[in-house]
Coordinates of C-alpha atoms in Angstrom, one line a residue:
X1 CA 167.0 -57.5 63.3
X2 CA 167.0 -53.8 62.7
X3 CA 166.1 -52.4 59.1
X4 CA 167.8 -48.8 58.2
X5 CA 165.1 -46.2 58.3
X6 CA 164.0 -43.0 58.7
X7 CA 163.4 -39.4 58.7
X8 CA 166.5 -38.4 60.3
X9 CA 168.5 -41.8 61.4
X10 CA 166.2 -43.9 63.0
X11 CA 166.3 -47.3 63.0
X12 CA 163.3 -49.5 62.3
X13 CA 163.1 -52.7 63.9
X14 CA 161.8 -55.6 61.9
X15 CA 160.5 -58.3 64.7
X16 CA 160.5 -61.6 62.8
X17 CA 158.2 -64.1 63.4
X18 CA 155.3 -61.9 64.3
X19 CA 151.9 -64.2 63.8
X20 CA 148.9 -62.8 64.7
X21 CA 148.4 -65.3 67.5
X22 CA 148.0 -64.2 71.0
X23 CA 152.1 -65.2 71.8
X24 CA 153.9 -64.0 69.1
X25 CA 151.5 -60.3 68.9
X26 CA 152.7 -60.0 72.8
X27 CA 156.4 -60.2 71.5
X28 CA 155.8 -57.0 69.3
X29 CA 154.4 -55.5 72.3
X30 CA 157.1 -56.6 74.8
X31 CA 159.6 -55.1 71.6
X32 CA 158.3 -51.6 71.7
X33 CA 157.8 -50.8 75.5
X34 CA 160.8 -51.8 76.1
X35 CA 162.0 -49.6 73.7
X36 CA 160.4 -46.6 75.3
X37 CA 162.1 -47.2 78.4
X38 CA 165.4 -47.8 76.4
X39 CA 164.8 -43.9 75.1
X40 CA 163.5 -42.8 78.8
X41 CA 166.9 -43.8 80.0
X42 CA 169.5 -42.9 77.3
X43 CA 167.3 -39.5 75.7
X44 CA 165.3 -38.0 78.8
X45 CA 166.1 -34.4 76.7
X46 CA 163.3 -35.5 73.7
X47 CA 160.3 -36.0 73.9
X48 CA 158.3 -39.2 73.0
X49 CA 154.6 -40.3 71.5
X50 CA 154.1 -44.0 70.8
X51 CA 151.3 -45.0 68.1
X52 CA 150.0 -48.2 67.4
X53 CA 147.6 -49.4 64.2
X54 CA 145.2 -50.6 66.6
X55 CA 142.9 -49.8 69.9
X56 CA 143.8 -53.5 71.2
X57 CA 147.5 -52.8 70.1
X58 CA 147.4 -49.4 72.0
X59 CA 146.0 -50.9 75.5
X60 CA 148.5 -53.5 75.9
X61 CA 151.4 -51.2 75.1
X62 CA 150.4 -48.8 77.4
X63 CA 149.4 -51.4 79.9
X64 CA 153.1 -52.6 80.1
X65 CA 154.7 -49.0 79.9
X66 CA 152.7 -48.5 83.1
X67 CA 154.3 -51.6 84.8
X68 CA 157.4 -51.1 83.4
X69 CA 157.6 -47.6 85.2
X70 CA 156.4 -49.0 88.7
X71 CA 159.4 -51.2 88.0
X72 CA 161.7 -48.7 87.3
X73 CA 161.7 -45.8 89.5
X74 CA 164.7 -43.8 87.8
X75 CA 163.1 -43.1 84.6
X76 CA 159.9 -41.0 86.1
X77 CA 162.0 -37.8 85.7
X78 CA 161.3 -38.1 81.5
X79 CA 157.7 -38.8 81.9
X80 CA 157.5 -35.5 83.6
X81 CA 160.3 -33.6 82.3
X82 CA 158.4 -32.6 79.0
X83 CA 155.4 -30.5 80.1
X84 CA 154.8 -28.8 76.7
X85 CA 155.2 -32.6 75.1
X86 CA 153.9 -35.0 77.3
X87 CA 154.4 -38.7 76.4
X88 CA 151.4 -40.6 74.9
X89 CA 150.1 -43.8 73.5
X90 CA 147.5 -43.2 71.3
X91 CA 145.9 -45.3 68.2
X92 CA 146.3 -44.1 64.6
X93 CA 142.8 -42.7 64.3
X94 CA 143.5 -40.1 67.5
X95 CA 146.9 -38.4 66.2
X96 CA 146.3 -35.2 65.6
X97 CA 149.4 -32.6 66.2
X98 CA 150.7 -34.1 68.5
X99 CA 154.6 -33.3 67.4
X100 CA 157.4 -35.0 69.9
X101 CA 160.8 -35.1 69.3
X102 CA 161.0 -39.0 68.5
X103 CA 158.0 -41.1 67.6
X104 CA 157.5 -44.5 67.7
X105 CA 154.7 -46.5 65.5
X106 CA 153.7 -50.2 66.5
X107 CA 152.1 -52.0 63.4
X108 CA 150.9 -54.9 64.9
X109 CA 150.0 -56.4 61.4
X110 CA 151.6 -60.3 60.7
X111 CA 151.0 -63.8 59.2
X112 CA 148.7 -65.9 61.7
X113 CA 150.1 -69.3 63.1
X114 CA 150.0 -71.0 59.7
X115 CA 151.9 -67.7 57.8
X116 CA 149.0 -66.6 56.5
X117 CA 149.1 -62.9 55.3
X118 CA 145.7 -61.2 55.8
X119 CA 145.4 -58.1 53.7
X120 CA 143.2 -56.0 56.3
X121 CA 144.5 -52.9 57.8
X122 CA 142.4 -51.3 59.7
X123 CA 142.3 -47.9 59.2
X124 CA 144.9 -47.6 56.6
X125 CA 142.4 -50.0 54.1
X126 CA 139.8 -46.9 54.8
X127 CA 138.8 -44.2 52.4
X128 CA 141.6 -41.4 53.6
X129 CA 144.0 -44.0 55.5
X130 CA 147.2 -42.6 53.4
X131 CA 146.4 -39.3 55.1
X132 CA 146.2 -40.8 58.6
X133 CA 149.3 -42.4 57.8
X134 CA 151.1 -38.8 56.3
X135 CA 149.8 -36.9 59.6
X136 CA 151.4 -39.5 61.9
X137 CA 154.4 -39.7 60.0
X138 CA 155.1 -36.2 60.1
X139 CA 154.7 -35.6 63.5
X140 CA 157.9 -36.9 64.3
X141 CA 160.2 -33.8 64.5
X142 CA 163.9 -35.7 64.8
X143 CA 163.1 -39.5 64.6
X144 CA 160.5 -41.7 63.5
X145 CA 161.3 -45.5 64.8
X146 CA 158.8 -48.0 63.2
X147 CA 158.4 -51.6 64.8
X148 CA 156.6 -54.6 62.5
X149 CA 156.8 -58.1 62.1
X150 CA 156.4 -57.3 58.2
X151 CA 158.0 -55.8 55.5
X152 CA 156.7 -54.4 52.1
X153 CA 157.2 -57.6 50.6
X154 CA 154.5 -59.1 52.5
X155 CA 152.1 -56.7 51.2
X156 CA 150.6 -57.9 48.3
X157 CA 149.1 -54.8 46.0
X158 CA 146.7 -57.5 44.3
X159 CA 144.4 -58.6 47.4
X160 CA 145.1 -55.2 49.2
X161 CA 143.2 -52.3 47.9
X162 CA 143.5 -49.0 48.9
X163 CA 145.6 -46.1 48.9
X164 CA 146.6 -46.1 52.6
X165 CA 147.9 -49.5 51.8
X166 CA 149.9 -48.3 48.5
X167 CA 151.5 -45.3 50.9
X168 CA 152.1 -47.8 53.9
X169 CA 153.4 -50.2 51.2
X170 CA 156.1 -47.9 50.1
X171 CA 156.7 -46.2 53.1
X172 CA 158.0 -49.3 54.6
X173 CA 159.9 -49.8 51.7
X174 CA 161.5 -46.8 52.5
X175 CA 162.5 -47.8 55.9
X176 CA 164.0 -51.4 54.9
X177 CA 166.3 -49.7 52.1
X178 CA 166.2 -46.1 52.3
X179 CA 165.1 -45.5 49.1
X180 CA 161.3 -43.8 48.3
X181 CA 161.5 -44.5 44.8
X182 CA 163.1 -47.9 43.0
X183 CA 165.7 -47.5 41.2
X184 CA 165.2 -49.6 37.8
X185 CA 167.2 -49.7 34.2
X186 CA 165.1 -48.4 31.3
X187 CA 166.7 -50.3 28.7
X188 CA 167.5 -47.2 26.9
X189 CA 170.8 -47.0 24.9
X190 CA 173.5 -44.2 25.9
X191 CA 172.7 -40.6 24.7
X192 CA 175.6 -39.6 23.2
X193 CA 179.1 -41.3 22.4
X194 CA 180.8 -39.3 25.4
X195 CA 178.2 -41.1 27.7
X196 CA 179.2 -44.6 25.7
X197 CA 182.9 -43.9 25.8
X198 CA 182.9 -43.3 30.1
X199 CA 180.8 -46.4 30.0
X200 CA 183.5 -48.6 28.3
X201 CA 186.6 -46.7 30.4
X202 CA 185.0 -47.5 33.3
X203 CA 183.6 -51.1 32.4
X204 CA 187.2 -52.0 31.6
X205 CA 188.0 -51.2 34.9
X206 CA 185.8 -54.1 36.6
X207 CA 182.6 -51.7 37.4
X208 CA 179.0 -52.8 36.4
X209 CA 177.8 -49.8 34.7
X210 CA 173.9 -49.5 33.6
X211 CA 172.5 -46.7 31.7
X212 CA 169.7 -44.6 31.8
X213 CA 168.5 -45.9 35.2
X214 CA 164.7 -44.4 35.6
X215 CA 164.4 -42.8 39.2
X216 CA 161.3 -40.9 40.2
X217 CA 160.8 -39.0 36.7
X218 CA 164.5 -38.5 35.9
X219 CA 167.4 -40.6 34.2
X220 CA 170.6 -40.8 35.3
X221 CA 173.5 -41.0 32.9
X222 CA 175.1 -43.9 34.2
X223 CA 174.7 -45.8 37.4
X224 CA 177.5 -48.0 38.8
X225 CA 176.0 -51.0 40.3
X226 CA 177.5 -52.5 44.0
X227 CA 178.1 -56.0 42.9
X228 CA 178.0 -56.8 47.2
X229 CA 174.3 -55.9 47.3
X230 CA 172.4 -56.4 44.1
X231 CA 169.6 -53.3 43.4
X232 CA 171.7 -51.1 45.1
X233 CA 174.1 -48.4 42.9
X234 CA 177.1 -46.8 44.3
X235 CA 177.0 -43.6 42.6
X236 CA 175.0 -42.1 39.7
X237 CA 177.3 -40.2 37.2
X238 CA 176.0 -37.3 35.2
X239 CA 177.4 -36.6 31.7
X240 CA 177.3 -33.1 30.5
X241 CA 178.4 -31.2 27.0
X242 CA 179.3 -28.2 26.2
X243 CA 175.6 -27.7 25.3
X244 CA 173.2 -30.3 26.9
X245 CA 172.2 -32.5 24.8
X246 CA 169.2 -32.1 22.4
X247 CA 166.9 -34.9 24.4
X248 CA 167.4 -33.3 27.2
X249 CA 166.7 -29.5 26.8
X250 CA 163.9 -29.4 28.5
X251 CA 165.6 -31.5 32.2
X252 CA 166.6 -29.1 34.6
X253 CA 169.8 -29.7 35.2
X254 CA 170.4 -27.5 38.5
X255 CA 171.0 -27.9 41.9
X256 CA 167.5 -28.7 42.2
X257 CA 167.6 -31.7 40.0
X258 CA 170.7 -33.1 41.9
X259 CA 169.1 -32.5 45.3
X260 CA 166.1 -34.5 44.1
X261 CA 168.7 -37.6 43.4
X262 CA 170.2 -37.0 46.7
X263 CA 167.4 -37.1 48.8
X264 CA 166.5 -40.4 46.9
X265 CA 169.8 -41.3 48.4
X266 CA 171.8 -41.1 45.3
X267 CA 175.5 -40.0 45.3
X268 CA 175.8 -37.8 42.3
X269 CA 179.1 -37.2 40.2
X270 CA 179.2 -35.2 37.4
X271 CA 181.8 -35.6 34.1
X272 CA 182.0 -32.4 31.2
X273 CA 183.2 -33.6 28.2
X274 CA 185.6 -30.9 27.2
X275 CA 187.2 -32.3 30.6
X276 CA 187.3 -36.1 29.3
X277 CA 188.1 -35.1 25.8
X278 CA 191.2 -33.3 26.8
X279 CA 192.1 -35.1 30.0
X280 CA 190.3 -39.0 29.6
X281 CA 192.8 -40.6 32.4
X282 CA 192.4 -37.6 34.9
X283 CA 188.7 -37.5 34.9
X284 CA 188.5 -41.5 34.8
X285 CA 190.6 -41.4 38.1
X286 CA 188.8 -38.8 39.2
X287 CA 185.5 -40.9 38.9
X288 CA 187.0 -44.1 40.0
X289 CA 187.7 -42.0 43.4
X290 CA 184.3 -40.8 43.6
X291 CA 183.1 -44.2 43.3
X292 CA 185.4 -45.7 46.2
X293 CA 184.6 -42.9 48.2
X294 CA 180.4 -43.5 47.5
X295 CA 181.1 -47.1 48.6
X296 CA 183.0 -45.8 52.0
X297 CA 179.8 -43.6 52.3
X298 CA 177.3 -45.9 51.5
X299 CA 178.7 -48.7 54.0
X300 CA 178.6 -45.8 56.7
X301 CA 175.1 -45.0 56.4
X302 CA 174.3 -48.8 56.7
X303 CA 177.0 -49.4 59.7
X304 CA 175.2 -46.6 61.7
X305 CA 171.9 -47.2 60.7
X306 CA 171.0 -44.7 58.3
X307 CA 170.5 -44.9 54.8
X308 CA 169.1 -41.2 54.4
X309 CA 170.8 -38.6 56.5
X310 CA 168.1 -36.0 56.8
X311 CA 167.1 -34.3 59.9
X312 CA 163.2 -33.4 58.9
X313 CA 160.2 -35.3 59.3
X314 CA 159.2 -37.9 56.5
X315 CA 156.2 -37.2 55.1
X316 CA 154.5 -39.3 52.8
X317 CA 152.5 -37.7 50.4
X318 CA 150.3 -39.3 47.8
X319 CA 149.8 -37.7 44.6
X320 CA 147.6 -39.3 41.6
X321 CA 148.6 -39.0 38.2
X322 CA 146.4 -41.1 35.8
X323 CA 146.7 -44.6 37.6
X324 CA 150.2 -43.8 39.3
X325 CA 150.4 -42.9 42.8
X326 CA 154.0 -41.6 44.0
X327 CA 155.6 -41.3 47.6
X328 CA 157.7 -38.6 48.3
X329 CA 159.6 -36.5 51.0
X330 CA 158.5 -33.3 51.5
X331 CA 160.1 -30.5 53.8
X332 CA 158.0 -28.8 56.2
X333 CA 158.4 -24.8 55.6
X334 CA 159.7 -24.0 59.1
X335 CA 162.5 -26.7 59.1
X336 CA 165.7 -26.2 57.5
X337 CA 167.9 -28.7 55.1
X338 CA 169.8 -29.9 58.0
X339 CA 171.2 -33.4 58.4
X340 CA 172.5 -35.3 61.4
X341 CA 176.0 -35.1 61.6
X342 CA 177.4 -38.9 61.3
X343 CA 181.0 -39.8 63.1
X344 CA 183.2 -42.2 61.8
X345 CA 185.6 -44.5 63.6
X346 CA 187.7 -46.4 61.1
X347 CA 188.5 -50.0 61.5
X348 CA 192.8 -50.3 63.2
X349 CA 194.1 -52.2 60.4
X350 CA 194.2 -56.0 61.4
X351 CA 198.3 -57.1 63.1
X352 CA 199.1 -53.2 63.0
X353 CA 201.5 -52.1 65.8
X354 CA 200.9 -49.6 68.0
X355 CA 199.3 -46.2 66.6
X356 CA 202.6 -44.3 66.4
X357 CA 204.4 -46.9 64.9
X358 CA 202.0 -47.6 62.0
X359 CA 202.7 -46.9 58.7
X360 CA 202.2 -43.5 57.2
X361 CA 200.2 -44.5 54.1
X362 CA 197.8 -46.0 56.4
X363 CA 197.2 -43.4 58.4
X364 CA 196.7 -41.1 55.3
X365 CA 193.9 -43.9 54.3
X366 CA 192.4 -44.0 57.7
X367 CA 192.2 -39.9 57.7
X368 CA 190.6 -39.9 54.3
X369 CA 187.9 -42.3 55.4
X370 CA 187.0 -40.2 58.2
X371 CA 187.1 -37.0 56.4
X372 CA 185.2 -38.9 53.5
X373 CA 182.2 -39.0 56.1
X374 CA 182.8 -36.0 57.6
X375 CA 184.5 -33.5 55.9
X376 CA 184.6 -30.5 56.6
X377 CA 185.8 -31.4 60.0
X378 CA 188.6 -30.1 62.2
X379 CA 191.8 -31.8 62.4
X380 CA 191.2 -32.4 66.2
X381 CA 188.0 -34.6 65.5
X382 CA 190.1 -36.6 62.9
X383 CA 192.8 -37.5 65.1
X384 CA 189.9 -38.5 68.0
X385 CA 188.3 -40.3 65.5
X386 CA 191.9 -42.2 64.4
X387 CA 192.6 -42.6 68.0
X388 CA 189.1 -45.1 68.9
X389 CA 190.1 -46.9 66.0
X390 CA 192.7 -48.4 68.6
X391 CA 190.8 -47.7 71.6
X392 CA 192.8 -45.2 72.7
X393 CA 191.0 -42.9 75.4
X394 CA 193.4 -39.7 74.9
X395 CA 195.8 -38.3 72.4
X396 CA 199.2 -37.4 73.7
X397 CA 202.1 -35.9 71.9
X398 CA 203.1 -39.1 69.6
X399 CA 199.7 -39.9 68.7
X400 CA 198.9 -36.3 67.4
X401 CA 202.1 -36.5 65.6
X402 CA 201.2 -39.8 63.7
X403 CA 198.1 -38.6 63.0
X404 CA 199.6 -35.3 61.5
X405 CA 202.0 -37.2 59.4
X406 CA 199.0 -39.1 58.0
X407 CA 197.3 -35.9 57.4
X408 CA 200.3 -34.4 55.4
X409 CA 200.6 -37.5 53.2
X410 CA 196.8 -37.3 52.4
X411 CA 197.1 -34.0 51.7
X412 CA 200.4 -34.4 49.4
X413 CA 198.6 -36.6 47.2
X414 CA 195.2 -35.1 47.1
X415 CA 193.1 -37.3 48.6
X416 CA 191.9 -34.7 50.9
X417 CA 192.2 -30.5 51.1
X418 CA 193.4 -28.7 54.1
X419 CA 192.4 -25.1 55.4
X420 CA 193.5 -24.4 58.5
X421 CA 192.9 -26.7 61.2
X422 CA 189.3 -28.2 58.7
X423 CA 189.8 -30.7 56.4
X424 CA 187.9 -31.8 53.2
X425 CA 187.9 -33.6 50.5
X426 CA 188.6 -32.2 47.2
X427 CA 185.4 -30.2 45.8
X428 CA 183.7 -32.2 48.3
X429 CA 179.8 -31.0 48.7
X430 CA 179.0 -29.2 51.6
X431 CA 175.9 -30.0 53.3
X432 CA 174.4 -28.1 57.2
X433 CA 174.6 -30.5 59.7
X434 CA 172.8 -31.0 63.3
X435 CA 175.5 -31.6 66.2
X436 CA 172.4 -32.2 68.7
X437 CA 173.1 -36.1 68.6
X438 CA 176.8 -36.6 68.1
X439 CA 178.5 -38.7 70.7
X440 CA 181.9 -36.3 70.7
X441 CA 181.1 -33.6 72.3
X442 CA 184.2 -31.3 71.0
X443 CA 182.3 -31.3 67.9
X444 CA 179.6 -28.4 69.7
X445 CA 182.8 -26.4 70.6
X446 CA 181.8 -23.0 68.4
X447 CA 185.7 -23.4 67.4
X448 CA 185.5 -26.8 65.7
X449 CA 182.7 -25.7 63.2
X450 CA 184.0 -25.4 59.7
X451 CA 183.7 -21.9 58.1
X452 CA 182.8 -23.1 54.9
X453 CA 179.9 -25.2 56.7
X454 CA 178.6 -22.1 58.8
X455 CA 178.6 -19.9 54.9
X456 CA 176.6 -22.5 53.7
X457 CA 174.1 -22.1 56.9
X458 CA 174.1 -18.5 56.7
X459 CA 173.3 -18.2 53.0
X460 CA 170.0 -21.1 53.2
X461 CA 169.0 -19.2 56.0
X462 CA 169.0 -15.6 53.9
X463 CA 168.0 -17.6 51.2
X464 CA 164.8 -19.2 52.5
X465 CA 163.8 -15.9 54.4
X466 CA 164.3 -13.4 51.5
X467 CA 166.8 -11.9 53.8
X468 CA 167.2 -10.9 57.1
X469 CA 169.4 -9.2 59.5
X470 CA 172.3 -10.8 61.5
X471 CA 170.4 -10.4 64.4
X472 CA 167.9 -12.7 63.0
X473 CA 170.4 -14.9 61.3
X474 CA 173.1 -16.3 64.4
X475 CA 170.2 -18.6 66.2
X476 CA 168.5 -20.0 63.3
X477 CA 172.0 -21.3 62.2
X478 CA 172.8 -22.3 65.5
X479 CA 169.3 -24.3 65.8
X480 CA 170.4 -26.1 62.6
X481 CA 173.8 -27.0 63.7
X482 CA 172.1 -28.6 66.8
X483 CA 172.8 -26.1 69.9
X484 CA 169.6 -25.4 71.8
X485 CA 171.1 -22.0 72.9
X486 CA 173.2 -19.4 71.4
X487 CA 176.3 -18.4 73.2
X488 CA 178.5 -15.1 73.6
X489 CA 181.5 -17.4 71.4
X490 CA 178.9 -18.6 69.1
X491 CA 177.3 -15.5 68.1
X492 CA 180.6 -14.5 67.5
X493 CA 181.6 -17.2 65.2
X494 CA 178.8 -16.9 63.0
X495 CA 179.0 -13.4 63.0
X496 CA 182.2 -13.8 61.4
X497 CA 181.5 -15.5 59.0
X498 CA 178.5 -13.2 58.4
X499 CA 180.6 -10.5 57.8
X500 CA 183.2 -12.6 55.4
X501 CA 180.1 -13.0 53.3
X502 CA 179.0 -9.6 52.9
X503 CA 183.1 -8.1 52.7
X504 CA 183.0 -11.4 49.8
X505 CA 179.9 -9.8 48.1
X506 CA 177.7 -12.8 48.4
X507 CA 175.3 -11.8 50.9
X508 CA 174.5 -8.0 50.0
X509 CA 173.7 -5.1 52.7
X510 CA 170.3 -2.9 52.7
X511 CA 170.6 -1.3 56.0
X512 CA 170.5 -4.1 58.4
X513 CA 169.0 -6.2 56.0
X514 CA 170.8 -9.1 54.5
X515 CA 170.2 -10.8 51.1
X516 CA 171.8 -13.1 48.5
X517 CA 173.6 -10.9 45.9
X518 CA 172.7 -11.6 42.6
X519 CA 174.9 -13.3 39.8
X520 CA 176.0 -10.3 38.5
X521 CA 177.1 -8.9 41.7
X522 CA 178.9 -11.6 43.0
X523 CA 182.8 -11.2 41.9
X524 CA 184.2 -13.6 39.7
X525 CA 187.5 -15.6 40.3
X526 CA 189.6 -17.2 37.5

């Protein structure tokens, strides 16, 4: 029964019925070496460290990992294909920096035969347990899978002292629903009547709508709640005057602060109220469409497993602030914002003919989904992605045609924006994304990566160094986008774009040296 989890997509498996009885503790066991050869055989290319919460715990899994290779010959090429990373078991108290690609944590922890919860955890209960816990945690440089018979709701904060616990507590919160902080209404009333007027439009047009919903220090505007799942919202909506309000003066209300929502797994959409005073019904469509789209988004991230899309370590940090302790994700310095790049195959609509002969509007619907997840994405990768939907293993002439047609009627009535052969959605945000794990492999073609995604890349990456040179730039932006080397096309591609910025005046020229132009340099557009 997998949970959705991780630091970058990994799944965490939730092993029911795990008793701490002899029978039930061998099933964890049996769960995660077999999940270790499952990764020898389908990712030989990362490398692998397995942890468990106890010495006992540790044996036994290593014990069967040993058997398990006797037993199968063909996987012995990963255990020694990673000289610089060698596999390991090890128990909690031995991880050091031991960084591997993927890393895999066996609790052990569970009722007993009767369901009784103990609330002993080992080294996690000591004084300094939340900092074994953040050192394990962040060794895992792409994935962190986590296998337990338990889930935070076993842990009970009254009978369990510590704040190892509290950390290990939340963290696993984090894994079963993606979220570091809870989300939770205030009670407070609506700051202003604009806020109280978008709250009625939209109220009258079937959504649950909560205000100021407290998350980790901040309050969104207005929160639409997913009636399908109750606790979870569909979008957070942020109201903003002419002037901010007088209450909130002092809330930075920058890219910062929305990337702080995000990473809590918020989707954010923002409203100015000279733009709903003048144009109510625009602006109200154009939130009811950010809210169908958060949905489409929100059931993707569940259907493949993630509910954050981050490709950086988790890292859970406890800091005290009177008799609060918080738990938050923290970016290493030497990785960049990247995410994994998630592909979408739509579902064929159900008694549909053949893909050519299906309706136009519903191809228009099926591109928008795809590009909804994906955007910006090249036209090619949409019509693969339209072509699974039926199974189809190539895309002749008629295929790409119906595809195209579905494209143009998106386009003509604006779900979606078309430059060149990339597609997006309309002001749709654009975020870095790592390629290394994508099943299409077109979509590491140096051709099919989206200028306005490779900008993006380029300018974090001057950014973050206080500028550099394009020498310096092309394989840091490749590492993010997920090629391990840099090739002759490549370097070219980036280049290019490289260039566009500095011709645009965003990146600015000091010899060899690149760096972000200021505001005042950059040239405005009406």
């Amino acid at each position: 029964n997998p949970m959705s989890a991780d630091a970058c997509t990994s799944p965490n498996r939730y092993v029911p019925s795990g008793h701490r009885n002899r029978r039930s503790q061998d099933i964890e066991i049996v769960v995660a070496h077999e999940a270790v050869l499952r990764h020898a055989l389908a990712h030989p290319n990362l490398s692998l460290g397995v942890v468990a919460f106890s010495v006992k715990q540790r044996r036994a899994i290593q014990d069967e990992v040993e058997r398990l290779r006797r037993l199968n010959p063909e996987t012995e090429s990963f255990f020694q294909d990673h000289p610089s990373e060698p596999f390991f078991v090890k128990n909690l108290e031995n991880v050091q920096g031991d960084e591997r690609d993927v890393v895999m944590i066996s609790v052990g922890y569970g009722r007993n035969a009767q369901g009784y919860m103990a609330m002993r955890f080992g080294p996690l209960s000591a004084e300094g347990g939340e900092r074994r816990l953040n050192v394990l945690i962040s060794r895992a440089k792409r994935r962190c899978e986590v296998y337990a018979s338990i889930t935070d709701e076993d842990i009970d904060l009254e009978r369990a002292k510590g704040r190892g616990v509290l950390a290990f507590k939340l963290f696993l919160h984090f894994a079963r629903t993606g979220r570091l902080g809870i989300a939770q209404m205030t009670g407070r009333d609506h700051d202003s009547v604009f806020e109280a007027q978008v709250a009625r439009a939209l109220q009258a047009r079937g959504y649950q709508v909560h205000p100021q919903v407290g998350l980790a220090g901040f309050f969104i505007d207005l929160a639409i709640a997913d009636p399908e799942r109750p606790g979870r919202y569909l979008l957070g909506i942020e109201c903003d005057g002419a002037a901010y309000h007088a209450s909130r003066s002092a809330r930075d209300r920058d890219r910062l602060r929305q990337a702080v929502l995000e990473d809590h797994g918020w989707i954010i959409h923002r409203i100015w109220s000279t733009d709903w005073f003048q144009r109510p019904e625009e602006q109200l469509e154009r939130t009811v469409a950010a809210i169908e789209a958060a949905k489409i988004e929100l059931d993707a991230r569940l259907e493949f497993g993630r509910t954050r899309a981050r490709a950086v370590p988790v890292e859970v940090v406890t800091i005290e602030r009177a008799d609060v302790v918080e738990v938050g994700l923290s970016e290493r310095p030497d990785e960049q914002s990247s995410r994994l790049y998630v592909e979408l195959v739509p579902n064929a609509p159900r008694g549909q003919p053949e893909l050519h002969e299906t309706p136009t509007g519903l191809l228009a619907g099926l591109v928008e989904e795809v590009v909804t997840v994906e955007g910006p994405v090249h036209v090619d990768e949409v019509t693969a992605r339209v072509r699974q939907a039926w199974g189809l293993q190539r895309s002749g002439p008629r295929i790409q045609a119906a595809v195209e047609r579905g494209v143009e009627a998106a386009r003509a009535r604006g779900g979606i924006e078309r430059d060149g052969p990339f597609l997006a959605l309309p002001n749709q945000a654009i975020t870095v994304r790592d390629r290394s794990l994508a099943g299409s492999g077109t979509l590491r073609r140096p051709e099919m990566l989206p200028p306005t995604e490779l900008r993006v890349a380029i300018q974090e990456v001057v950014a973050g160094s206080f500028g550099a040179t394009a020498e310096e730039i092309v394989p840091v932006v490749a590492r993010m986008l997920g090629f391990k080397a840099t090739s002759a096309q490549l370097r070219d591609v980036i280049g290019t774009q490289i260039e566009g910025l500095t011709r645009d005046g965003a990146l600015t020229a000091q010899g060899s040296l690149l760096t972000m132009a200021s505001p005042s340099q950059v040239p405005q557009t009406v």
